[in-house]
mmCIF file of C-alpha atoms and ligand atoms in Angstrom:
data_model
loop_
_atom_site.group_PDB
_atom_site.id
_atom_site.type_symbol
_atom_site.label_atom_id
_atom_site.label_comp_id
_atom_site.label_asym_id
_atom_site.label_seq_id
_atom_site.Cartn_x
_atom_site.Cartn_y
_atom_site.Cartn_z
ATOM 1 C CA UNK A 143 77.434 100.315 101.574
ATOM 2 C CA UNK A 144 76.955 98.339 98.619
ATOM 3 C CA UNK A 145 74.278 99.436 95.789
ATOM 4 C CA UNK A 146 72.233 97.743 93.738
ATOM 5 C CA UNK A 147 69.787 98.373 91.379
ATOM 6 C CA UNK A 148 67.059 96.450 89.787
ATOM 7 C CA UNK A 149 64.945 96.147 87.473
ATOM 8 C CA UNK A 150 61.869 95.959 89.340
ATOM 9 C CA UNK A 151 60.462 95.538 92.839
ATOM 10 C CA UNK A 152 60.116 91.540 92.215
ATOM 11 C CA UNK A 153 63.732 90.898 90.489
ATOM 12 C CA UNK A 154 64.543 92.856 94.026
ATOM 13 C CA UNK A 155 62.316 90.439 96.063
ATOM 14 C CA UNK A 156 64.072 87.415 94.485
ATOM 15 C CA UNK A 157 67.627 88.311 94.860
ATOM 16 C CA UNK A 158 66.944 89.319 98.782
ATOM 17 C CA UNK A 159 65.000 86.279 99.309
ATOM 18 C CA UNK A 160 68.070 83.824 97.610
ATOM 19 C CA UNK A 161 70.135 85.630 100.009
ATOM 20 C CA UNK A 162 67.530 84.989 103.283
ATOM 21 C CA UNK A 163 67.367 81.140 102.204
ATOM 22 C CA UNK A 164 71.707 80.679 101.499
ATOM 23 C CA UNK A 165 71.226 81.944 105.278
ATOM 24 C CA UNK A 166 69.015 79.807 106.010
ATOM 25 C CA UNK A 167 71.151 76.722 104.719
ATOM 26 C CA UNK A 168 73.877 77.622 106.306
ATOM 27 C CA UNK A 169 72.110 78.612 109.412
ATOM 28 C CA UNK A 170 68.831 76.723 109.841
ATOM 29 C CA UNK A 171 68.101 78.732 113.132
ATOM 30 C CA UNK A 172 68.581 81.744 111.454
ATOM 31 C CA UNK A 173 67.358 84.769 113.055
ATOM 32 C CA UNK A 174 65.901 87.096 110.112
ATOM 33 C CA UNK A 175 64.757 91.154 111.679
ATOM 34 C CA UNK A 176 61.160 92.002 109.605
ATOM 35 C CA UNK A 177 59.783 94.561 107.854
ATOM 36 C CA UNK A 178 56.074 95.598 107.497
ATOM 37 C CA UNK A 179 54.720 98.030 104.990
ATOM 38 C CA UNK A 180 54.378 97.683 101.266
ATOM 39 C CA UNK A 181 58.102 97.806 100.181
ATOM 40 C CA UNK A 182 59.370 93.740 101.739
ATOM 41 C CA UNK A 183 56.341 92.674 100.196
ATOM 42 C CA UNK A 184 57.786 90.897 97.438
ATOM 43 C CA UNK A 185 60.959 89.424 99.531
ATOM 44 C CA UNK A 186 58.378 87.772 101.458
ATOM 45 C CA UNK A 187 56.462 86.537 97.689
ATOM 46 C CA UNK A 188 59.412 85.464 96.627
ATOM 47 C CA UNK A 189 60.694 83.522 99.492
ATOM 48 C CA UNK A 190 56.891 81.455 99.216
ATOM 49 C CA UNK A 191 58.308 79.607 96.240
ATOM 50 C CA UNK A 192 62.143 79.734 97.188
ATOM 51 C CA UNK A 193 61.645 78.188 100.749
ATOM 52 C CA UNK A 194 59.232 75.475 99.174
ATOM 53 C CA UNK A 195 60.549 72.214 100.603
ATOM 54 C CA UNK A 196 62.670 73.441 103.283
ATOM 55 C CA UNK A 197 62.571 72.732 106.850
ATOM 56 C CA UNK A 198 62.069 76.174 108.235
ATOM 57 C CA UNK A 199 60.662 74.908 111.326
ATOM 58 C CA UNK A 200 63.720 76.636 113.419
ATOM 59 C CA UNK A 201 64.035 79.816 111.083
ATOM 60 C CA UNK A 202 63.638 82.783 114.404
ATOM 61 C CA UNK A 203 62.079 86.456 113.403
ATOM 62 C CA UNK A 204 61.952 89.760 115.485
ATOM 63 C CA UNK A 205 59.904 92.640 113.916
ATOM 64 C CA UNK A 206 60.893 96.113 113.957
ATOM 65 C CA UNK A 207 57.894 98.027 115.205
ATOM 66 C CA UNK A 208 54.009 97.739 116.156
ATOM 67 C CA UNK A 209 51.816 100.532 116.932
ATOM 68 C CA UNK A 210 50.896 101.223 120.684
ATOM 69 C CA UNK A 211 47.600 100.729 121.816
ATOM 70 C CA UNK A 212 46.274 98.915 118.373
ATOM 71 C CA UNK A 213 44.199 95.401 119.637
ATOM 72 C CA UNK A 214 47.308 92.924 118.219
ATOM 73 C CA UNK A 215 43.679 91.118 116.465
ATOM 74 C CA UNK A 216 43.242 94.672 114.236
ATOM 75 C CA UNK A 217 44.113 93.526 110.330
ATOM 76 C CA UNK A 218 46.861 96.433 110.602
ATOM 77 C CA UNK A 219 48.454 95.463 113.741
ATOM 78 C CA UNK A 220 52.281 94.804 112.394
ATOM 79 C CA UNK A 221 51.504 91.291 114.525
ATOM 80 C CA UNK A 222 48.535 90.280 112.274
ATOM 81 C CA UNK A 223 50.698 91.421 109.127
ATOM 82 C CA UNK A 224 53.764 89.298 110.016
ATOM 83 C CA UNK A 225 51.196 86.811 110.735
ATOM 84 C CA UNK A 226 49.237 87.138 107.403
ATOM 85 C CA UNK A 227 52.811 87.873 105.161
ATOM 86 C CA UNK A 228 55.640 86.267 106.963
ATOM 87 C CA UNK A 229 54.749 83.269 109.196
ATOM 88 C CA UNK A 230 51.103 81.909 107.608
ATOM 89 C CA UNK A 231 52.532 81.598 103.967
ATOM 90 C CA UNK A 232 56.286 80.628 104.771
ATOM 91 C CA UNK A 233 54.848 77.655 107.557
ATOM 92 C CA UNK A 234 56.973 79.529 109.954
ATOM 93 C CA UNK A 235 56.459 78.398 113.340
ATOM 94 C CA UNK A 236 54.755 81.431 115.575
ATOM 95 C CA UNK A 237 56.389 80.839 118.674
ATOM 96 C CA UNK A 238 59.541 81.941 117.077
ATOM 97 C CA UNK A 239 58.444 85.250 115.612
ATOM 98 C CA UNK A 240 58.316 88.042 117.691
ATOM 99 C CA UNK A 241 56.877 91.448 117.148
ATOM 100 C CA UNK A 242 57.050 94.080 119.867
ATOM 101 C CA UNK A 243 54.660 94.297 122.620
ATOM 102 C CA UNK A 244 52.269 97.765 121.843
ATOM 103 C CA UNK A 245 49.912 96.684 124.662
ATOM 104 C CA UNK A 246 49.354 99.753 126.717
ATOM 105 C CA UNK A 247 49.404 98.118 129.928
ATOM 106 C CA UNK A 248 52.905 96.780 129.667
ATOM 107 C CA UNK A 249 54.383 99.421 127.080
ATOM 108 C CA UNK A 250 56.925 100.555 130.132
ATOM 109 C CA UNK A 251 59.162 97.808 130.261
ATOM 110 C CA UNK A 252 58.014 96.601 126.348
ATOM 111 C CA UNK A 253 61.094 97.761 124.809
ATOM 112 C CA UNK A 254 63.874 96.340 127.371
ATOM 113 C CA UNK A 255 61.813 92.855 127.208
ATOM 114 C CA UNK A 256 62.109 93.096 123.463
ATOM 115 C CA UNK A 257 66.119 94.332 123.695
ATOM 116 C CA UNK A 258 66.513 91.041 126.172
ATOM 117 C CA UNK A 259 64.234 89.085 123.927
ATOM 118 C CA UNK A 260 66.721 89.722 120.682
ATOM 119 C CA UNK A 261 70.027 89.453 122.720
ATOM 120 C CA UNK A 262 68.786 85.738 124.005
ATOM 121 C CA UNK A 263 68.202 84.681 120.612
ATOM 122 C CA UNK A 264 72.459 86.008 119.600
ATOM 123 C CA UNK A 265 71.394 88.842 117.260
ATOM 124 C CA UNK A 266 69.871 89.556 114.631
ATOM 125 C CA UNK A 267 71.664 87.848 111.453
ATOM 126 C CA UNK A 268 69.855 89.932 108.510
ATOM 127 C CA UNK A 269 67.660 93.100 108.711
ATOM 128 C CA UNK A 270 65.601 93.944 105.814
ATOM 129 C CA UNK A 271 64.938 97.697 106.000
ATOM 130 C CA UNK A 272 62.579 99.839 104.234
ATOM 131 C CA UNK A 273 62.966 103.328 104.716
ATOM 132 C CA UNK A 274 60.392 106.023 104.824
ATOM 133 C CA UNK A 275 59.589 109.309 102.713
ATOM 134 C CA UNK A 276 60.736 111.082 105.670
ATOM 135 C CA UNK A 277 64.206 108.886 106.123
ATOM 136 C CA UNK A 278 62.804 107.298 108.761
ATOM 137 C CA UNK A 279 63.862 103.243 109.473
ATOM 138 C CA UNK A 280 61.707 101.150 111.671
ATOM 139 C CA UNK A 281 59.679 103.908 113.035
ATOM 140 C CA UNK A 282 62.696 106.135 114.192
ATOM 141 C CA UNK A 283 61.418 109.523 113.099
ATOM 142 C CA UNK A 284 63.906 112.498 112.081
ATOM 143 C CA UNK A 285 65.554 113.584 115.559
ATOM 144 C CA UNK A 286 66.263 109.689 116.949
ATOM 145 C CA UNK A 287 69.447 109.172 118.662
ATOM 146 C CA UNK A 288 72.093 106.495 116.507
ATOM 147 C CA UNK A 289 72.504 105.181 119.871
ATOM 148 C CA UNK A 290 68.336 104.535 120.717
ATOM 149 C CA UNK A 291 66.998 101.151 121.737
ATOM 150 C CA UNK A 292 63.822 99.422 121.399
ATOM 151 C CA UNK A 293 61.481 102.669 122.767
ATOM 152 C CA UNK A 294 57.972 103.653 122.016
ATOM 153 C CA UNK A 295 58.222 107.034 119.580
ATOM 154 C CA UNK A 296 55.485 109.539 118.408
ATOM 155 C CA UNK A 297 54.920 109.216 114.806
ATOM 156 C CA UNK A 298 55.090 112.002 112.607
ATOM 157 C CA UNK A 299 52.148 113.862 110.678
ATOM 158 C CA UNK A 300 53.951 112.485 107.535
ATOM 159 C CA UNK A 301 54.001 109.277 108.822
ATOM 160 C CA UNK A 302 50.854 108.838 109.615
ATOM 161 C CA UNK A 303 49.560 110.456 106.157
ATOM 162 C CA UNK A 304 51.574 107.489 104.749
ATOM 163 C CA UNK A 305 50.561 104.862 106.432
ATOM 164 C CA UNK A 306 46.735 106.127 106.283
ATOM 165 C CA UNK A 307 46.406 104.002 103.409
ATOM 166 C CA UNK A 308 46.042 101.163 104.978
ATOM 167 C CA UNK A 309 43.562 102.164 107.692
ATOM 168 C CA UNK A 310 39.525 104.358 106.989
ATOM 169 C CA UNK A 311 40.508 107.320 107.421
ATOM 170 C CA UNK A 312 43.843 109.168 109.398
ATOM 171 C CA UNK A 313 42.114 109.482 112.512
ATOM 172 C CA UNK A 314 42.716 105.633 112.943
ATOM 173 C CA UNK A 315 46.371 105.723 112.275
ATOM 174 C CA UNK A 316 47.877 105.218 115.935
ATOM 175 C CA UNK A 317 49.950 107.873 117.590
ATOM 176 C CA UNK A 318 52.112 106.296 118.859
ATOM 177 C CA UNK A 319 54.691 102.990 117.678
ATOM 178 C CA UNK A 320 57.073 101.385 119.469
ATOM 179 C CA UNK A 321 60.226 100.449 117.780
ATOM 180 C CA UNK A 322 63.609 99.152 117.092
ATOM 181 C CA UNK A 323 66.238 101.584 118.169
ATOM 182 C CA UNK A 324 69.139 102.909 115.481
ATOM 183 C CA UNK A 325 71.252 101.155 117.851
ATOM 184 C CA UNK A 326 69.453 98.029 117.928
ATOM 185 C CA UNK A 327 69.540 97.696 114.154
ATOM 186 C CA UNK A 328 72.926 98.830 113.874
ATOM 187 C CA UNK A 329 73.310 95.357 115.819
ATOM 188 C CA UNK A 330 72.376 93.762 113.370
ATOM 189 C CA UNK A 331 74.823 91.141 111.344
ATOM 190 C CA UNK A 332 74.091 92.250 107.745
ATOM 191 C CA UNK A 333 71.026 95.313 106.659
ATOM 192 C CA UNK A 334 69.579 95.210 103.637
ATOM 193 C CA UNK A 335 67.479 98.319 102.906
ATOM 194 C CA UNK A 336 65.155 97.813 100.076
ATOM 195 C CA UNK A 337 63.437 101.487 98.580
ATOM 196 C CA UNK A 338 61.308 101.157 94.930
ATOM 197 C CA UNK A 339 60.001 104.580 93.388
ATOM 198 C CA UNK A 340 60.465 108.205 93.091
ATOM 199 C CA UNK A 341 59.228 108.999 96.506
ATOM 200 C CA UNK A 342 61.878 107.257 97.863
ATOM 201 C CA UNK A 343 64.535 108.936 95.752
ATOM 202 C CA UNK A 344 65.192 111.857 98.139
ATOM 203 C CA UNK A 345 65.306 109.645 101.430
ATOM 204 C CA UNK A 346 67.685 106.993 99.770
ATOM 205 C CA UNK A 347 70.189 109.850 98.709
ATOM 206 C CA UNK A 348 70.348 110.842 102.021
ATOM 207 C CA UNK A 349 70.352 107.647 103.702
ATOM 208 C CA UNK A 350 73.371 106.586 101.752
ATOM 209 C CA UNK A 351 75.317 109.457 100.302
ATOM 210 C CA UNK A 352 73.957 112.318 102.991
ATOM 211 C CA UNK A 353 75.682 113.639 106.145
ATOM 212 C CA UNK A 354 75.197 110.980 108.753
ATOM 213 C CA UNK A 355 72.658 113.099 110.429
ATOM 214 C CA UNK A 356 69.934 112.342 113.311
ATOM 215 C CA UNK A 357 67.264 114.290 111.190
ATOM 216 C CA UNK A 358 67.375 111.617 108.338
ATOM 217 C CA UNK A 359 67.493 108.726 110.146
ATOM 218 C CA UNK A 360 68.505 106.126 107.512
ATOM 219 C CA UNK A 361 72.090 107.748 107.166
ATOM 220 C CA UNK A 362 72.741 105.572 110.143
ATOM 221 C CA UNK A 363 73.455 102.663 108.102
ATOM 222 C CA UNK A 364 76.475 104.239 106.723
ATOM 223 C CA UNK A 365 78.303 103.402 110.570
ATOM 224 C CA UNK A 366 77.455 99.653 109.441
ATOM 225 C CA UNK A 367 80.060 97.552 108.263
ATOM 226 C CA UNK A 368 77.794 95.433 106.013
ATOM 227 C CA UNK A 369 75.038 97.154 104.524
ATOM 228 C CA UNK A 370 73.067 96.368 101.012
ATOM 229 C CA UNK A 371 70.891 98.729 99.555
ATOM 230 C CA UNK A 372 68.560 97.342 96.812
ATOM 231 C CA UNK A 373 66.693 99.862 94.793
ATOM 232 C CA UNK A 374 65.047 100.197 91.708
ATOM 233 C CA UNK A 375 65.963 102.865 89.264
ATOM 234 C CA UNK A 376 63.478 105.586 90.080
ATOM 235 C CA UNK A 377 64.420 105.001 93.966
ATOM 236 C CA UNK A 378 68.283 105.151 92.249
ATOM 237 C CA UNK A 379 67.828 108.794 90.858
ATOM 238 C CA UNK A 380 69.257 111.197 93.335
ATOM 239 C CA UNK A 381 72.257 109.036 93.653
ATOM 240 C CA UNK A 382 75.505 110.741 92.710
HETATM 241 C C1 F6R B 92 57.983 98.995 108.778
HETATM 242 C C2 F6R B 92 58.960 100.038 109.016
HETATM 243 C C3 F6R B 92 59.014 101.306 108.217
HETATM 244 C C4 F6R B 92 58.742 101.101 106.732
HETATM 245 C C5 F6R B 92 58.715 102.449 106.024
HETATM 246 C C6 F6R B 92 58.427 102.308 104.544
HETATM 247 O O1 F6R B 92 58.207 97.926 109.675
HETATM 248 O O2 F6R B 92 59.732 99.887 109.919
HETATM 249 O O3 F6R B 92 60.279 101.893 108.374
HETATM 250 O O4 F6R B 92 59.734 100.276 106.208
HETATM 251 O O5 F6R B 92 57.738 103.247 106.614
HETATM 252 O O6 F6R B 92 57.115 101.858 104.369
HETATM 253 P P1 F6R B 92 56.608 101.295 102.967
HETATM 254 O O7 F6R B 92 57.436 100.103 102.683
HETATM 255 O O8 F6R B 92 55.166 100.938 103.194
HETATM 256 O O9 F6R B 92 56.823 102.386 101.996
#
């Protein structure tokens, strides 16, 4: 995989978002595979003043994960964040965006619909990746098979400790996600995994330079062919 490493989380958001709109020139259909959490953030700031003027009116998107069991209206739902991040302030057109279904009534055949959903729209042309503490990408936890699909996974403790922050309390982090497969996003045309701060150090070390190894999930990028990792320094510091 290529490296790079940036000054800061926004000169990161800007040189990922030149590359998502060269994509989108080329390709105005593109399909683009999002990230939630805190880490694409500033791709998705950065692409509100680099897509200004375009005609992004056929631009497709395919989430990685949503919770199961969270009401898709809930501000945390990774549905209302694409919404409120991704589609609102880029004019993208909804229709085209998809996030996975974590509706508990349909969750058995939720990750095969998805699978179909991707495969009818060609692939996935670029992934943007975060990873988390525990080397996890899209919500495939230590212990998920390279060769998993779209499936609903329990999330760790860790996980959920992480992602507390952006619920009351723990209690109301779900249990349970469903999410991209290592095999799904191995699909993918081109990943870029972006990781900013110490906390991150450990999991990027491992995701690029480790053993490729089911209990840090992220190593599975090193079987792609066309992976960039964009990182600031403090993410940078287990490197060899
Ligand atoms: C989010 C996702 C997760 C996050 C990871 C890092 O869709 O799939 O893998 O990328 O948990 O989260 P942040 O960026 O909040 O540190």
């Amino acid at each position: 995989a290529e490296v790079v490493i940036v000054e800061s989380p926004e000169a990161a958001g800007a040189l990922v978002a030149t590359e998502i709109v060269e994509l989108i020139d080329r390709r105005p259909d593109a399909v683009l595979g999002l990230a939630t959490g805190s880490t694409p953030l500033p791709v998705y700031q950065a692409l509100r003043a680099q897509l200004a003027g375009r005609d992004v009116s056929r631009v497709r998107g395919f989430a990685l994960d949503e919770y199961v069991g969270i009401d898709p209206a809930h501000p945390e739902s990774y549905r209302s964040v694409i919404t409120r991040e991704v589609v609102e302030p880029l004019g993208l057109d909804p229709q085209r965006i998809h996030v996975p279904n974590g509706a508990e009534a349909t969750i058995q055949h939720a990750g095969e619909d998805y699978e179909a959903a991707i495969q009818e729209a060609g692939g996935v042309d670029l992934q943007i990746l975060g990873i988390g503490t525990d080397g996890h990408i899209g919500f495939n936890e230590p212990g998920s098979s390279f060769a998993s699909r779209t499936r609903v996974k329990t999330l760790t403790e860790q996980t959920r400790e992480d992602n507390a922050r952006f619920f009351d309390s723990i209690d109301d982090v779900p249990m349970h996600c469903i999410t991209q497969g290592l095999g799904t996003i191995l699909q993918a045309r081109h990943l870029v995994l972006l990781a900013f701060g110490e906390g991150k150090a450990e999991a990027v070390a491992g995701a690029v330079e480790g053993p490729l190894t089911a209990l840090l999930p992220g190593s599975a990028i090193q079987l792609h062919p066309h992976a960039t990792i964009v990182v600031d320094e403090a993410a940078a510091s287990r490197l060899q």
